[in-house]
Coordinates of C-alpha atoms and ligand atoms in Angstrom, one line a residue:
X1 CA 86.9 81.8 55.6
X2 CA 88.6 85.3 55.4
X3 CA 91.0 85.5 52.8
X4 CA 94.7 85.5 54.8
X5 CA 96.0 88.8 56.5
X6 CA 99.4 89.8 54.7
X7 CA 101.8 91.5 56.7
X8 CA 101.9 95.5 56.2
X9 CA 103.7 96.9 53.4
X10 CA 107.3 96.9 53.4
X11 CA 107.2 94.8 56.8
X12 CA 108.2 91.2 57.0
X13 CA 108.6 88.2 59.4
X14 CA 111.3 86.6 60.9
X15 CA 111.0 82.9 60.8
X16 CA 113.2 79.9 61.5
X17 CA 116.2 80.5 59.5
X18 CA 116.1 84.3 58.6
X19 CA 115.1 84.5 62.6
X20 CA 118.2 83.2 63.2
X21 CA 120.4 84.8 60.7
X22 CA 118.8 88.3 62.0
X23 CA 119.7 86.9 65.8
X24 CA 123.4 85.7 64.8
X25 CA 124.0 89.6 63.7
X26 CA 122.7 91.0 66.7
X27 CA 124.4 88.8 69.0
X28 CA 127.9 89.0 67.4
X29 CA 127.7 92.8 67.0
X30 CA 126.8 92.7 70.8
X31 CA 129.3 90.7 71.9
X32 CA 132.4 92.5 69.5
X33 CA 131.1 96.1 70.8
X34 CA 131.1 94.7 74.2
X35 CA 134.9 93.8 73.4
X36 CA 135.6 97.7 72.8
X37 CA 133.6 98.5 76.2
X38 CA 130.5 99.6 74.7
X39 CA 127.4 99.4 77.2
X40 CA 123.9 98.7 75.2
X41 CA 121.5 101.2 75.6
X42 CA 117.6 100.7 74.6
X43 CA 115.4 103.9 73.6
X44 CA 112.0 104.4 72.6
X45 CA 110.7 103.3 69.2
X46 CA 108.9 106.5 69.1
X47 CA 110.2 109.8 70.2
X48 CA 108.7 113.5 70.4
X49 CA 108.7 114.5 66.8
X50 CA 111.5 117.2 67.5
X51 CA 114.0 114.3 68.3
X52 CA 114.2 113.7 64.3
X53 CA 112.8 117.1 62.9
X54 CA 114.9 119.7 64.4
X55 CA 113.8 122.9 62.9
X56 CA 112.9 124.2 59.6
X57 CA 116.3 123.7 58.2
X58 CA 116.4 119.9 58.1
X59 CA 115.8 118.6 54.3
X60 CA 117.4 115.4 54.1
X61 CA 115.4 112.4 52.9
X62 CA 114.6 111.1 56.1
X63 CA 113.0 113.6 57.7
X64 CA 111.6 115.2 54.6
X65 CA 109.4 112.3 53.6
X66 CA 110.2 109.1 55.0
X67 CA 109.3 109.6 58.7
X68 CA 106.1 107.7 60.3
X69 CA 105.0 110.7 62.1
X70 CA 101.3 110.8 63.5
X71 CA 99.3 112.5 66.3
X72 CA 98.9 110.3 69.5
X73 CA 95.5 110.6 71.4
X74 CA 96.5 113.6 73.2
X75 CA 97.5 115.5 69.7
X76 CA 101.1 115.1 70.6
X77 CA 103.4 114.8 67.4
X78 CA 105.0 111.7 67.8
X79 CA 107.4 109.4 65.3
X80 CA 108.4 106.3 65.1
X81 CA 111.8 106.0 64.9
X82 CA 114.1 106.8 61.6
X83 CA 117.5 105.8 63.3
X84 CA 119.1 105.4 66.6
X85 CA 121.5 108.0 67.0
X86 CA 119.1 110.8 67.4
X87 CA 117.4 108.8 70.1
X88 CA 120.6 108.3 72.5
X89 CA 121.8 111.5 72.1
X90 CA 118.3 112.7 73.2
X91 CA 119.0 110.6 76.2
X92 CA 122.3 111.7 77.3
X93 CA 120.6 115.1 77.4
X94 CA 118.0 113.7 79.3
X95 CA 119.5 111.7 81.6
X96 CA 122.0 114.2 82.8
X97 CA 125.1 112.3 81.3
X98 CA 126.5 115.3 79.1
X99 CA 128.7 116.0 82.0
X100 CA 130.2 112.9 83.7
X101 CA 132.3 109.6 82.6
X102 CA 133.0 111.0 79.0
X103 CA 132.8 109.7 76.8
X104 CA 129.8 107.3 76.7
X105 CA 130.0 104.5 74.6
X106 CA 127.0 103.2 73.6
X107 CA 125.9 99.9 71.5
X108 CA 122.2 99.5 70.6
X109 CA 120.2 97.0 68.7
X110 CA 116.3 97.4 67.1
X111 CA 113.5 98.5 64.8
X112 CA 114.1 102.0 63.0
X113 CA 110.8 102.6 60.5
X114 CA 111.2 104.6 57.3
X115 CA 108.3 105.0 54.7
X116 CA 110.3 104.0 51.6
X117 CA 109.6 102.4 48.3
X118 CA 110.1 99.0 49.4
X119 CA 112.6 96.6 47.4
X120 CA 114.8 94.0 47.9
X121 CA 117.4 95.4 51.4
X122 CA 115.1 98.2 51.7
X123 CA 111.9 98.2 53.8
X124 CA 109.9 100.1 56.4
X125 CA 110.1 98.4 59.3
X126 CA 113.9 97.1 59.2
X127 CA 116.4 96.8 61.7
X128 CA 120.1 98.3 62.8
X129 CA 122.8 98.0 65.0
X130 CA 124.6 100.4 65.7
X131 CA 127.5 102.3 68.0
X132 CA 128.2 106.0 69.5
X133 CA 131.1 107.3 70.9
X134 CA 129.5 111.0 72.8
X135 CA 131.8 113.3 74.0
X136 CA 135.5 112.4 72.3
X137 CA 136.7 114.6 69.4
X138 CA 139.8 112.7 68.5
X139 CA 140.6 111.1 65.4
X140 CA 141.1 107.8 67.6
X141 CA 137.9 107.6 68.3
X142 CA 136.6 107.7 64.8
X143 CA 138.9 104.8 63.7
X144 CA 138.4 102.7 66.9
X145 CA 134.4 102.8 65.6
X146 CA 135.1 102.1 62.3
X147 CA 137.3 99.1 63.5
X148 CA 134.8 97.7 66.0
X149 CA 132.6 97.5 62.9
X150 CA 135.0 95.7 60.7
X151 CA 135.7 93.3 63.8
X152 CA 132.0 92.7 64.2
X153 CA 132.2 91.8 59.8
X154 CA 135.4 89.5 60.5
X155 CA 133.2 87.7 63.5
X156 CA 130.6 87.1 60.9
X157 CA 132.8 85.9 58.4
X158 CA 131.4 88.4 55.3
X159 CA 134.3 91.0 55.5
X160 CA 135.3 89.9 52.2
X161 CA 132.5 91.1 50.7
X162 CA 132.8 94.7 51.7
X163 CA 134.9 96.9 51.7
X164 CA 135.4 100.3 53.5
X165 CA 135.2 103.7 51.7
X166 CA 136.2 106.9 53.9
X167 CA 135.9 110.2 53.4
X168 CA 136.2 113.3 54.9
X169 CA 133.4 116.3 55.2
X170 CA 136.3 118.5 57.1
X171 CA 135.2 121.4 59.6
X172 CA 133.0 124.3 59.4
X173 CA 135.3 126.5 57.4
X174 CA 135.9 123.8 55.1
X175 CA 132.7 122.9 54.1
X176 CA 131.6 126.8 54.1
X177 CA 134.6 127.1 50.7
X178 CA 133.3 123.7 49.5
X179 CA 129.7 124.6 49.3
X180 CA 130.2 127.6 47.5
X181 CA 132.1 126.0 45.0
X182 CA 129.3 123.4 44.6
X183 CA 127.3 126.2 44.2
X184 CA 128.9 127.3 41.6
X185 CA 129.2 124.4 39.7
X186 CA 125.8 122.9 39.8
X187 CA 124.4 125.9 39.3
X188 CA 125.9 126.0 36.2
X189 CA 124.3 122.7 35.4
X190 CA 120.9 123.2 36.7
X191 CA 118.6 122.5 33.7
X192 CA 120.2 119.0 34.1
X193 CA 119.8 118.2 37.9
X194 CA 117.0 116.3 39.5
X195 CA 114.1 118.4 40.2
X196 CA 114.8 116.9 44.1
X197 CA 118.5 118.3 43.6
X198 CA 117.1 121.7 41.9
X199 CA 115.4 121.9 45.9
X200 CA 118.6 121.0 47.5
X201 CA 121.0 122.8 45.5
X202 CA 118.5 125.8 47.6
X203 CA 119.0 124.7 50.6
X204 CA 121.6 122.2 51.1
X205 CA 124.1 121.7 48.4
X206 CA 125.8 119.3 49.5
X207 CA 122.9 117.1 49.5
X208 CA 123.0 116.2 45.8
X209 CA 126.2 114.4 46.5
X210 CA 123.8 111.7 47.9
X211 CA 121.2 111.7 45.4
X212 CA 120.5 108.0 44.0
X213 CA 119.6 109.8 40.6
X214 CA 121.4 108.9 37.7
X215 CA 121.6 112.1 36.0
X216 CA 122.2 113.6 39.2
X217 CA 125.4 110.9 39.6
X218 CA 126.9 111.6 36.1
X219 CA 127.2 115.5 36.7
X220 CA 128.9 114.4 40.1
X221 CA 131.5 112.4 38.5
X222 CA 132.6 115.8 37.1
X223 CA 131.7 117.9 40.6
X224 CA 134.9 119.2 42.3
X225 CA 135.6 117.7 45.7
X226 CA 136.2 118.9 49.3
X227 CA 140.0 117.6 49.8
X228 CA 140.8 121.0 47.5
X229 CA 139.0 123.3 50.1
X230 CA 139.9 121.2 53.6
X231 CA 141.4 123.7 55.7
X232 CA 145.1 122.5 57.5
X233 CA 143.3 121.3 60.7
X234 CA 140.8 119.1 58.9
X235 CA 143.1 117.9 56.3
X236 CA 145.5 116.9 59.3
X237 CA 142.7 115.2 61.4
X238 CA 141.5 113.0 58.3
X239 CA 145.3 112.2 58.1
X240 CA 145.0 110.9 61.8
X241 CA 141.8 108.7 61.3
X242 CA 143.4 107.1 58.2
X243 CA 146.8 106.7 60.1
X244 CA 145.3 104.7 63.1
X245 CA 142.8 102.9 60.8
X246 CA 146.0 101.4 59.4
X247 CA 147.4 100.7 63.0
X248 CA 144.1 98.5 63.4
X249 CA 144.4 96.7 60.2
X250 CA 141.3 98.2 58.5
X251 CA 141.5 97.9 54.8
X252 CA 139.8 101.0 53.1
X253 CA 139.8 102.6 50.1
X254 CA 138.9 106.9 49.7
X255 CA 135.7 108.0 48.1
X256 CA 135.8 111.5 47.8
X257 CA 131.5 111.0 46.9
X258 CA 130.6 109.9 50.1
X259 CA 128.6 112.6 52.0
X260 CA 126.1 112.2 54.9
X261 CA 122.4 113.1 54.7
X262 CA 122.2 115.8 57.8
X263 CA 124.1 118.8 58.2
X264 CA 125.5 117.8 61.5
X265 CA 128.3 115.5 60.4
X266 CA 131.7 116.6 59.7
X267 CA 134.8 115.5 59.5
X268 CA 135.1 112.1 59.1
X269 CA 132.2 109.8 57.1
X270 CA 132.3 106.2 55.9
X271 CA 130.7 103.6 54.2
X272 CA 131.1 99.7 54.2
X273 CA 129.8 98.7 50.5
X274 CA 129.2 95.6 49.1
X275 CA 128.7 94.7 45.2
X276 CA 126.5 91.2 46.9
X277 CA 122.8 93.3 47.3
X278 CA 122.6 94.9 44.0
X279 CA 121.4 98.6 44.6
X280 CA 121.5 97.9 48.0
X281 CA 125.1 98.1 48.8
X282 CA 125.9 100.0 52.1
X283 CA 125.7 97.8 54.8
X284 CA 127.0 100.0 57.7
X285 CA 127.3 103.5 56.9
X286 CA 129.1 106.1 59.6
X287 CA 130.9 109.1 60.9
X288 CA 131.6 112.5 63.0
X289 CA 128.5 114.5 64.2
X290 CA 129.7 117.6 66.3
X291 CA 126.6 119.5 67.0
X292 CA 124.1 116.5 67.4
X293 CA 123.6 116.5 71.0
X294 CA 123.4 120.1 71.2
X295 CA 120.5 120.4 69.0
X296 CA 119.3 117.7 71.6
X297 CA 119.4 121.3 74.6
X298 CA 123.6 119.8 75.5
X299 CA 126.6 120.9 75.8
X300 CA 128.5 120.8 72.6
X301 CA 129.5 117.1 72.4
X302 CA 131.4 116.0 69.7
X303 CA 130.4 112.5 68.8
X304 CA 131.0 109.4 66.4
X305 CA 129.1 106.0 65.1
X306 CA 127.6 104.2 63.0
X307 CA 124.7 102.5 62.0
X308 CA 124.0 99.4 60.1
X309 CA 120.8 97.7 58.2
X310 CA 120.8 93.9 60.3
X311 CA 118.5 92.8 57.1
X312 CA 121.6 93.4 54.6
X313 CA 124.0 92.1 57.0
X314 CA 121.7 88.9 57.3
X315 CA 121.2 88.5 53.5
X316 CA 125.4 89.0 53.8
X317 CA 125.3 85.9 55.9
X318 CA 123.1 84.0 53.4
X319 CA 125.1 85.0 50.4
X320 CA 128.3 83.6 52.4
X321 CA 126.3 80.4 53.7
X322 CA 126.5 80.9 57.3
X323 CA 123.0 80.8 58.0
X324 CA 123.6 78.6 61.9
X325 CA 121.8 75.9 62.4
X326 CA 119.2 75.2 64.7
X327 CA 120.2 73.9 68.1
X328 CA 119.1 70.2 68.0
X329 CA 117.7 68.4 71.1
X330 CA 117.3 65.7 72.9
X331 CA 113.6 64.3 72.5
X332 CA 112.8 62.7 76.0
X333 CA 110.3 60.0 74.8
X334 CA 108.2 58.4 77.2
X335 CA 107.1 54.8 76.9
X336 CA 103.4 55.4 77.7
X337 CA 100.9 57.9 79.7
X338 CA 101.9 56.0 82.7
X339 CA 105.3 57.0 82.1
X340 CA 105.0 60.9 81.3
X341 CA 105.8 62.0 84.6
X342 CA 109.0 60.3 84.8
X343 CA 109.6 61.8 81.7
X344 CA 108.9 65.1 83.3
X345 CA 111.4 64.5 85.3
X346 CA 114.0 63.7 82.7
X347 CA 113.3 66.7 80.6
X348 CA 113.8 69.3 83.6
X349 CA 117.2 67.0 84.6
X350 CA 118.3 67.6 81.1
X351 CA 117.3 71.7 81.0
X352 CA 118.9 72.1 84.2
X353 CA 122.2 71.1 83.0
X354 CA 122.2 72.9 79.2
X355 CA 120.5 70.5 77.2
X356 CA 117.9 71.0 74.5
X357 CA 115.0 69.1 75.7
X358 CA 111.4 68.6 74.3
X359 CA 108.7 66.2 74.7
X360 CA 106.0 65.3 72.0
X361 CA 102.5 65.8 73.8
X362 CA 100.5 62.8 73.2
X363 CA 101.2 59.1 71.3
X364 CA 102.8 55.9 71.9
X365 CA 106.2 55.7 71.4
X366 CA 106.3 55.0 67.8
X367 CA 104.4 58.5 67.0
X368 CA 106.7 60.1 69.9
X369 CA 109.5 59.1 67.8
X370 CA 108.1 59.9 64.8
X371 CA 108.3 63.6 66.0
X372 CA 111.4 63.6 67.3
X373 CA 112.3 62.6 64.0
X374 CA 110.8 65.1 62.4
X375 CA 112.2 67.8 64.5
X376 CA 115.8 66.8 63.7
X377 CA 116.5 65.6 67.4
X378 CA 120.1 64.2 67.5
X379 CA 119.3 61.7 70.9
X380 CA 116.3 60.3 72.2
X381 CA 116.0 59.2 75.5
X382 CA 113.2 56.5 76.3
X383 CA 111.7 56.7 80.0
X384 CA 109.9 53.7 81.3
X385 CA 111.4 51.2 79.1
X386 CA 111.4 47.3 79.6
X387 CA 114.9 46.9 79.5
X388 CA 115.9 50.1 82.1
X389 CA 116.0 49.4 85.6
X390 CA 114.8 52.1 88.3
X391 CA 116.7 55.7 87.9
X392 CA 118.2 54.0 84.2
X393 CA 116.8 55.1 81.2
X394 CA 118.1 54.3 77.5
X395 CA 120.2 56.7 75.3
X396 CA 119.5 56.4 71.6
X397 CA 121.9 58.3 69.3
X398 CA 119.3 59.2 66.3
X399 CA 122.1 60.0 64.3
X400 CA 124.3 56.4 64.6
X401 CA 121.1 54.2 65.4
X402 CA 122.7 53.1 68.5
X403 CA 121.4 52.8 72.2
X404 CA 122.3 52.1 75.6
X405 CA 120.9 51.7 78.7
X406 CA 122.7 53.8 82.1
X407 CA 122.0 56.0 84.8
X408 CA 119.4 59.3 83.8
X409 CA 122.9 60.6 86.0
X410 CA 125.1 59.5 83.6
X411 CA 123.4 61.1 80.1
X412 CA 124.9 64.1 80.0
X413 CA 128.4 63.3 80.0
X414 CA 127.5 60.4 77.4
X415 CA 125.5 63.7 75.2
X416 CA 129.2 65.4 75.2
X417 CA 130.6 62.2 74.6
X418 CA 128.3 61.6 71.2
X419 CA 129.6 65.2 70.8
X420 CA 126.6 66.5 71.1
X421 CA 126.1 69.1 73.9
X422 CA 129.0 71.5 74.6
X423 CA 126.8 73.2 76.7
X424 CA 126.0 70.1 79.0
X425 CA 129.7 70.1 79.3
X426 CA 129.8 73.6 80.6
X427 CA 127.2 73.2 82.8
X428 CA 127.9 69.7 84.9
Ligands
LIG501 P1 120.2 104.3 51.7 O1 121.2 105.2 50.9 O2 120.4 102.8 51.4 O3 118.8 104.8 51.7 P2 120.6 105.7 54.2 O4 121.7 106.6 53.9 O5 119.2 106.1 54.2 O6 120.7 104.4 53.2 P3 121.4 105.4 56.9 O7 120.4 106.3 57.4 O8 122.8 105.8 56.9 O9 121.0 104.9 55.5 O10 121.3 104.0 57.7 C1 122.4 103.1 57.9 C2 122.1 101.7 57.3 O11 120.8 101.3 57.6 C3 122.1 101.6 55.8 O12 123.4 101.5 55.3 C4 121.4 100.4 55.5 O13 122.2 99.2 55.7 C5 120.3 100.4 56.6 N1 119.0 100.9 56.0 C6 118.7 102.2 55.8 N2 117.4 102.3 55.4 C7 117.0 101.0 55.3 C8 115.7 100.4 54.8 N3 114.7 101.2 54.5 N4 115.6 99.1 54.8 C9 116.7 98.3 55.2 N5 117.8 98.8 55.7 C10 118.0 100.1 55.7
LIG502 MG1 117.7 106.1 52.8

């Protein structure tokens, strides 16, 4: 035999449980940002290569050396998706929306691939959620996203393990005096930066505040911050966003470190951080991008979102022991071949109305049940039995080790009787 494929590098699978951890954070998230009226949109995985690399400029991580970029056939330069936000704001441009129904609120759920040293929360084909606001430029906006993100936490009951740093990035003007004085002051400390930070400290300064480095970090802790160089309209807009973050009973704390990787944020940026994933700690990570969908060939469209890793949100899950559990179902367990298509109809009566029904294939009854058994069924229902009449069949509780014989009409209510099948109750 061939010794066993392994799945690529920093790839995984998602099996049984951690399928349905990864499902439960998808499904809540969609469900909260459906609350705030946030449609779901779905975009390529891979885009034109200018979506994500948008001129010479652009030095951040990402785009630098973590994109999966190749030729396609054709010797088009194509890559496979970083993150999402580039991605809708391509489509708004696209799709003619830069004008009409403003803003667009947009929820989206997928693969993003990044070619990363892979570790524990970090890998190359890993997954976000994530939400836009396009076309608002109030500071209402900016906490209503944060919010919506702390809701969609609360729904998944691991709020209390994170905790919200803001920060502020201010406008143009502000972040022209703050560069300079970061200039200044790293410049002044070069022979002990990075040499990745000696490249940004060229090009983009402000850069080095996100460096993982730990030289880099301890200069930092002495680097002088933006909130002396905000100019009065920023300073009064970060006041805003913290104001109505209050008003929707966000707890946050300031970080004056936190900075975004690309130069088109300002104003407001955030972090949710945990201390539960080691060096893995931001689980949702956010803020204002003014000039985004302009690069994109829009209008200028001031925008704000956030994105978060669904594989640290799952492990969040874990940690907190609210992996859910796997729907159980009713095994439909005919007495014999002869009895199979009576069975057949059984299982179809019971998927009709809700219920989680599955049949073993082949075997008598006692190896029938042994499989239902085995897959954790919670009732069994026996067609063709001695004892059952015509249209009867008997209802076995697995759980209790009772039975009963009734009417294949009556099992459903008697399933939401055992307290079974909420679902059967729905749909009867
Ligand atoms: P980091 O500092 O961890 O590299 P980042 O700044 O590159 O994060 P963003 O681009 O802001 O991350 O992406 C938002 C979120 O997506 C992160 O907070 C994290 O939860 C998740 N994420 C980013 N890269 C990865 C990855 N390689 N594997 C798993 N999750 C990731
Ligand atoms: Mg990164």
């Amino acid at each position: 035999m061939a010794s066993p494929l392994q799945p690529a590098r920093g790839t995984h699978d998602l099996i049984g449980e951690g399928f349905r951890r990864h499902q439960a954070v998808i499904d809540t998230a969609r469900r909260i940002a459906a609350l705030y009226g946030f449609e779901e949109w779905a975009t390529p995985i891979f885009e034109d290569t200018r979506v994500f690399a948008r001129g010479l400029g652009d030095t951040s991580d990402v785009v630098s050396k973590e994109m999966y970029s190749f030729e396609d056939r054709g010797g088009e330069s194509v890559t496979l998706r970083p993150e999402n936000t580039a991605g809708v704001c391509r489509a708004l441009v696209s799709n003619g929306l830069t004008q009409s129904n403003l803003p667009r609120k947009v929820f989206y759920a997928g693969p993003m691939f990044r070619y990363e040293r892979p570790q524990k929360g970090r890998y190359r084909q890993f997954h976000q959620i994530g939400i836009e606001v396009l076309g608002a430029a109030e500071p209402l906006a900016d906490a209503e996203v944060i919010a919506c993100g702390w809701q969609i936490q609360q729904a998944l009951g691991i709020e209390e393990g994170t905790i919200l740093e803001i920060n502020t990035l201010g406008d143009a003007a502000s972040r022209e005096a703050y560069r300079a004085a970061l200039v200044t002051y790293f410049t002044g400390h070069a022979d002990q930066l990075s040499p990745d930070s000696r490249i940004r400290l060229e090009k983009n300064p402000l850069r080095i505040l996100d460096s993982k480095d730990a030289g880099d970090r301890a200069l930092m802790a002495e680097a002088p911050t933006i909130h002396s160089h905000l100019t009065a309209e920023a300073a009064a807009f970060y006041e805003t966003v913290k104001r109505h973050l209050a008003a929707f009973g966000v707890p946050f704390r300031e970080n004056p470190r936190i900075v975004r990787g690309l130069d088109y944020y300002s104003h407001t940026a955030f972090e949710f951080v945990t201390e539960r994933l080691g060096a893995q700690g931001t689980v949702m990570a956010g803020g204002r991008y003014n000039g985004l969908v302009e690069e994109m060939g829009g209008p200028p469209t001031p925008s704000v979102g956030w994105a978060a890793g669904i594989e640290r949100l799952a492990m969040l899950v874990e940690t907190a022991g609210l992996t859910p559990a796997a729907p159980r179902a009713v095994a439909v367990l005919p007495t014999g071949e002869a009895a199979e298509a009576a069975a057949i109809e059984v299982l179809q009566f019971l998927r009709a109305r809700g219920v989680v029904a599955e049949i073993a294939y082949r075997g008598n009854l006692k190896r029938r049940m042994e499989r239902a058994n085995r897959i954790g069924a919670a009732a069994a229902v026996l067609v063709g039995a001695a004892e059952a009449g015509p249209g009867e069949v008997v209802l076995r509780n697995l759980d209790a080790g009772t039975q009963a014989v009734l009417p294949l009409g009556n099992v459903t209510a008697a399933l939401v009787e055992m307290g079974l099948f909420e679902a059967a109750a729905r749909a009867t």
